[in-house]
Short mmCIF file of C-alpha atoms in Angstrom, two decimals:
data_model
loop_
_atom_site.label_atom_id
_atom_site.label_comp_id
_atom_site.label_asym_id
_atom_site.label_seq_id
_atom_site.Cartn_x
_atom_site.Cartn_y
_atom_site.Cartn_z
CA ALA A 285 22.45 -22.80 116.09
CA GLN A 286 25.12 -24.27 116.07
CA THR A 287 24.93 -27.71 113.92
CA VAL A 288 26.74 -31.30 113.29
CA THR A 289 26.63 -33.60 110.43
CA GLN A 290 28.36 -36.88 110.46
CA SER A 291 27.68 -38.45 106.61
CA GLN A 292 28.23 -41.65 107.85
CA PRO A 293 25.91 -43.86 109.24
CA GLU A 294 28.46 -46.71 109.15
CA MET A 295 31.92 -48.25 108.97
CA SER A 296 33.55 -50.31 108.61
CA VAL A 297 37.48 -51.71 108.63
CA GLN A 298 39.96 -54.41 109.22
CA GLU A 299 41.80 -54.99 112.26
CA ALA A 300 45.05 -53.06 112.07
CA GLU A 301 44.16 -51.04 109.51
CA THR A 302 43.30 -47.31 109.23
CA VAL A 303 39.47 -45.57 108.98
CA THR A 304 39.03 -42.07 108.62
CA LEU A 305 35.48 -40.97 110.55
CA SER A 306 33.80 -37.80 108.75
CA CYS A 307 31.84 -34.47 110.99
CA THR A 308 31.23 -31.50 109.26
CA TYR A 309 29.80 -28.49 111.24
CA ASP A 310 27.75 -24.96 110.66
CA THR A 311 28.72 -22.29 113.33
CA SER A 312 29.13 -18.75 112.89
CA GLU A 313 31.61 -18.31 116.02
CA SER A 314 35.12 -18.26 115.47
CA ASP A 315 36.52 -19.69 119.30
CA TYR A 316 34.59 -23.20 119.92
CA TYR A 317 36.00 -26.52 120.86
CA LEU A 318 35.41 -29.77 118.39
CA PHE A 319 35.63 -33.52 120.38
CA TRP A 320 34.86 -37.38 119.18
CA TYR A 321 33.66 -38.87 122.05
CA LYS A 322 33.46 -43.16 121.83
CA GLN A 323 30.09 -44.73 123.02
CA PRO A 324 30.51 -48.47 123.24
CA PRO A 325 27.52 -50.88 123.57
CA SER A 326 28.05 -50.49 127.45
CA ARG A 327 26.59 -47.37 127.00
CA GLN A 328 29.38 -45.12 128.57
CA MET A 329 30.14 -42.20 126.18
CA ILE A 330 34.67 -41.86 126.14
CA LEU A 331 36.36 -38.48 125.22
CA VAL A 332 38.61 -40.02 122.14
CA ILE A 333 39.96 -36.56 121.78
CA ARG A 334 39.15 -32.72 121.63
CA GLN A 335 40.17 -30.17 119.42
CA GLU A 336 40.64 -26.20 120.37
CA ALA A 337 38.96 -24.63 117.50
CA TYR A 338 42.64 -21.30 118.11
CA LYS A 339 44.55 -23.68 117.40
CA GLN A 340 46.03 -24.60 113.50
CA GLN A 341 47.96 -28.18 115.08
CA ASN A 342 45.56 -31.52 114.32
CA ALA A 343 45.06 -33.30 118.19
CA THR A 344 46.73 -36.30 118.63
CA GLU A 345 46.17 -39.13 121.25
CA ASN A 346 48.02 -41.83 120.50
CA ARG A 347 46.32 -44.19 117.59
CA PHE A 348 43.96 -41.28 117.33
CA SER A 349 44.36 -38.42 115.59
CA VAL A 350 42.26 -35.75 113.53
CA ASN A 351 41.76 -33.42 110.40
CA PHE A 352 40.46 -30.08 111.41
CA GLN A 353 39.84 -27.47 108.63
CA LYS A 354 38.37 -24.85 110.07
CA ALA A 355 38.55 -22.59 107.13
CA ALA A 356 35.37 -26.06 105.76
CA LYS A 357 33.96 -26.23 109.26
CA SER A 358 35.51 -30.07 108.56
CA PHE A 359 36.52 -32.70 112.05
CA SER A 360 37.30 -36.08 111.06
CA LEU A 361 38.84 -38.51 112.92
CA LYS A 362 41.17 -40.83 111.71
CA ILE A 363 42.47 -44.40 113.80
CA SER A 364 45.38 -46.24 112.69
CA ASP A 365 45.51 -49.35 113.44
CA SER A 366 42.54 -50.44 114.53
CA GLN A 367 41.82 -53.14 117.46
CA LEU A 368 38.44 -54.89 117.98
CA GLY A 369 38.38 -52.92 121.52
CA ASP A 370 37.73 -49.76 118.42
CA ALA A 371 34.13 -50.64 117.99
CA ALA A 372 31.42 -48.66 118.66
CA MET A 373 29.51 -45.58 118.11
CA TYR A 374 31.36 -42.43 117.76
CA PHE A 375 30.45 -39.22 117.91
CA CYS A 376 31.02 -35.58 117.02
CA ALA A 377 30.13 -32.91 119.39
CA TYR A 378 29.92 -29.36 119.71
CA ARG A 379 31.29 -26.71 121.54
CA SER A 380 30.45 -22.90 122.37
CA LEU A 381 32.21 -20.34 124.00
CA GLY A 382 30.33 -18.22 124.19
CA GLN A 383 27.61 -17.40 126.41
CA GLU A 384 24.32 -17.14 125.12
CA TYR A 385 24.96 -21.08 124.15
CA GLY A 386 26.29 -22.15 127.13
CA ASN A 387 28.63 -24.92 127.83
CA LYS A 388 26.03 -27.99 126.10
CA LEU A 389 27.62 -29.88 123.58
CA VAL A 390 26.18 -30.17 120.41
CA PHE A 391 26.15 -33.62 118.94
CA GLY A 392 26.01 -35.34 115.34
CA ALA A 393 23.73 -38.44 115.19
CA GLY A 394 27.45 -40.89 115.50
CA THR A 395 28.59 -43.44 112.72
CA ILE A 396 29.10 -47.35 113.40
CA LEU A 397 32.38 -47.81 113.43
CA ARG A 398 32.62 -51.59 112.97
CA VAL A 399 36.08 -53.42 113.31
CA LYS A 400 36.73 -56.86 111.21
CA SER A 401 39.21 -59.78 112.53
CA GLU B 41 38.65 -40.15 141.74
CA ALA B 42 34.71 -41.71 141.31
CA GLY B 43 33.18 -40.90 137.70
CA VAL B 44 29.58 -40.11 137.54
CA ALA B 45 27.12 -42.64 138.71
CA GLN B 46 23.51 -43.48 137.47
CA SER B 47 20.95 -45.07 138.59
CA PRO B 48 18.95 -47.48 137.99
CA ARG B 49 20.60 -48.59 134.23
CA TYR B 50 17.30 -49.89 133.35
CA LYS B 51 13.71 -49.21 134.16
CA ILE B 52 10.61 -50.36 131.97
CA ILE B 53 7.25 -48.74 132.60
CA GLU B 54 3.88 -48.36 131.71
CA LYS B 55 2.78 -45.09 129.78
CA ARG B 56 1.02 -42.76 132.24
CA GLN B 57 3.33 -43.96 134.58
CA SER B 58 5.78 -41.84 136.13
CA VAL B 59 9.53 -42.49 136.10
CA ALA B 60 12.35 -40.72 138.23
CA PHE B 61 15.74 -41.17 137.62
CA TRP B 62 19.58 -40.52 139.87
CA CYS B 63 22.58 -38.33 139.39
CA ASN B 64 25.73 -37.97 141.29
CA PRO B 65 27.92 -36.10 139.62
CA ILE B 66 32.50 -36.11 139.94
CA SER B 67 32.53 -34.50 143.59
CA GLY B 68 33.65 -30.70 143.24
CA HIS B 69 31.83 -30.53 139.17
CA ALA B 70 30.02 -27.52 139.81
CA THR B 71 27.99 -28.11 135.84
CA LEU B 72 25.87 -31.18 135.90
CA TYR B 73 23.16 -32.07 132.35
CA TRP B 74 21.01 -34.30 131.89
CA TYR B 75 20.66 -35.43 128.08
CA GLN B 76 18.50 -37.44 126.31
CA GLN B 77 19.30 -40.03 124.10
CA ILE B 78 16.78 -41.37 122.01
CA LEU B 79 18.09 -44.44 119.55
CA GLY B 80 20.00 -43.99 116.64
CA GLN B 81 20.40 -40.63 117.50
CA GLY B 82 23.17 -38.34 118.93
CA PRO B 83 22.33 -36.82 122.82
CA LYS B 84 20.25 -33.93 123.13
CA LEU B 85 20.42 -32.16 126.12
CA LEU B 86 17.39 -31.18 128.17
CA ILE B 87 18.46 -29.77 130.98
CA GLN B 88 22.09 -27.91 132.50
CA PHE B 89 22.52 -27.14 136.30
CA GLN B 90 25.37 -25.17 137.08
CA ASN B 91 26.00 -25.68 141.45
CA ASN B 92 21.92 -25.95 142.73
CA GLY B 93 20.91 -23.30 139.40
CA VAL B 94 19.19 -23.59 136.24
CA VAL B 95 21.57 -22.41 133.57
CA ASP B 96 19.64 -24.06 130.80
CA ASP B 97 16.51 -25.78 130.14
CA SER B 98 14.95 -25.03 126.95
CA GLN B 99 14.41 -28.25 125.30
CA LEU B 100 12.96 -29.45 128.41
CA PRO B 101 9.15 -30.41 127.91
CA LYS B 102 8.31 -28.83 130.87
CA ASP B 103 4.53 -30.11 130.63
CA ARG B 104 5.43 -33.67 132.21
CA PHE B 105 10.07 -33.72 132.63
CA SER B 106 10.63 -32.28 136.24
CA ALA B 107 14.55 -32.05 137.36
CA GLU B 108 16.19 -30.68 140.09
CA ARG B 109 20.14 -30.86 142.22
CA LEU B 110 19.76 -30.25 145.79
CA LYS B 111 22.30 -28.49 147.85
CA GLY B 112 24.74 -28.02 144.15
CA VAL B 113 25.48 -31.79 144.18
CA ASP B 114 23.12 -35.31 143.55
CA SER B 115 20.25 -34.39 140.71
CA THR B 116 17.10 -36.12 140.12
CA LEU B 117 14.87 -36.00 136.65
CA LYS B 118 11.50 -37.22 136.52
CA ILE B 119 8.98 -38.11 134.08
CA GLN B 120 5.84 -37.64 135.04
CA PRO B 121 2.87 -38.51 132.94
CA ALA B 122 5.13 -40.73 130.18
CA LYS B 123 4.88 -40.86 127.47
CA LEU B 124 5.95 -43.36 124.23
CA GLU B 125 8.24 -41.05 122.53
CA ASP B 126 10.50 -40.76 126.01
CA SER B 127 11.27 -44.33 125.72
CA ALA B 128 15.33 -43.37 125.22
CA VAL B 129 18.84 -43.64 126.97
CA TYR B 130 19.42 -40.77 129.60
CA LEU B 131 22.55 -39.51 130.22
CA CYS B 132 24.11 -37.78 133.25
CA ALA B 133 27.37 -35.20 132.69
CA SER B 134 29.14 -33.31 134.65
CA SER B 135 31.90 -31.23 133.92
CA PRO B 136 34.24 -29.09 136.37
CA SER B 137 34.24 -24.84 137.20
CA SER B 138 38.08 -24.70 136.87
CA GLY B 139 41.39 -26.25 135.66
CA GLY B 140 42.34 -27.58 132.71
CA ARG B 141 39.75 -30.16 131.87
CA VAL B 142 37.02 -27.50 132.21
CA PHE B 143 35.65 -27.44 128.96
CA GLU B 144 35.34 -31.15 129.11
CA GLN B 145 31.94 -33.34 129.68
CA PHE B 146 32.43 -36.78 132.00
CA PHE B 147 29.30 -39.06 131.37
CA GLY B 148 27.72 -41.74 133.36
CA PRO B 149 26.80 -45.03 131.53
CA GLY B 150 23.48 -43.96 131.09
CA THR B 151 19.60 -45.01 132.21
CA ARG B 152 17.75 -46.86 129.85
CA LEU B 153 14.31 -46.10 129.62
CA THR B 154 11.08 -48.54 127.81
CA VAL B 155 7.82 -46.86 127.95
CA LEU B 156 5.52 -49.68 127.09
#
């Protein structure tokens, strides 16, 4: 079974600075998707960024980018120019492409990001 | 397009009572998921529907939890009887069956359940 580990329960960043959230995962599959979701206090899960495992190029979405290291099974999220609105819980998630695992998301435990003004 | 709708947003019940949550997915989304998110943890899949058929319910405590998706649209998740450890946020999500975003899941705002 796949597992996702987020080793940082909490992180802090100064407004306008850069922060990196870590995620590692365990899988025997070669093809899969990885996601970062943001969950603000309102509880609405919002997709931040996704990465297809077959793509070597790291995904970017405006101020958000990932460092995907497939061999190391590492998938970190970098937030540049941090804003107060970035404060939330961030979840790393894995999605198998294999039929036997369906298409459920396997989530890490989350990292709380605090942004200081 | 309208997002995933869930109700109620909050529910407080006594242990051994029953409770039901409702979810309306994004129009046209064939796949519907129910996740349980205990405080301080990531969401865990309870059940997945493809249209009105169950794809995965391996982590659903079937002695007390039940779910249905009538006509392949709305879904209801029920707990009967509730236990203290059922206190959590229950998230509903949906995903399309075709198109460029088929591998994404779109989440509702969740229902926070407190069992006293």
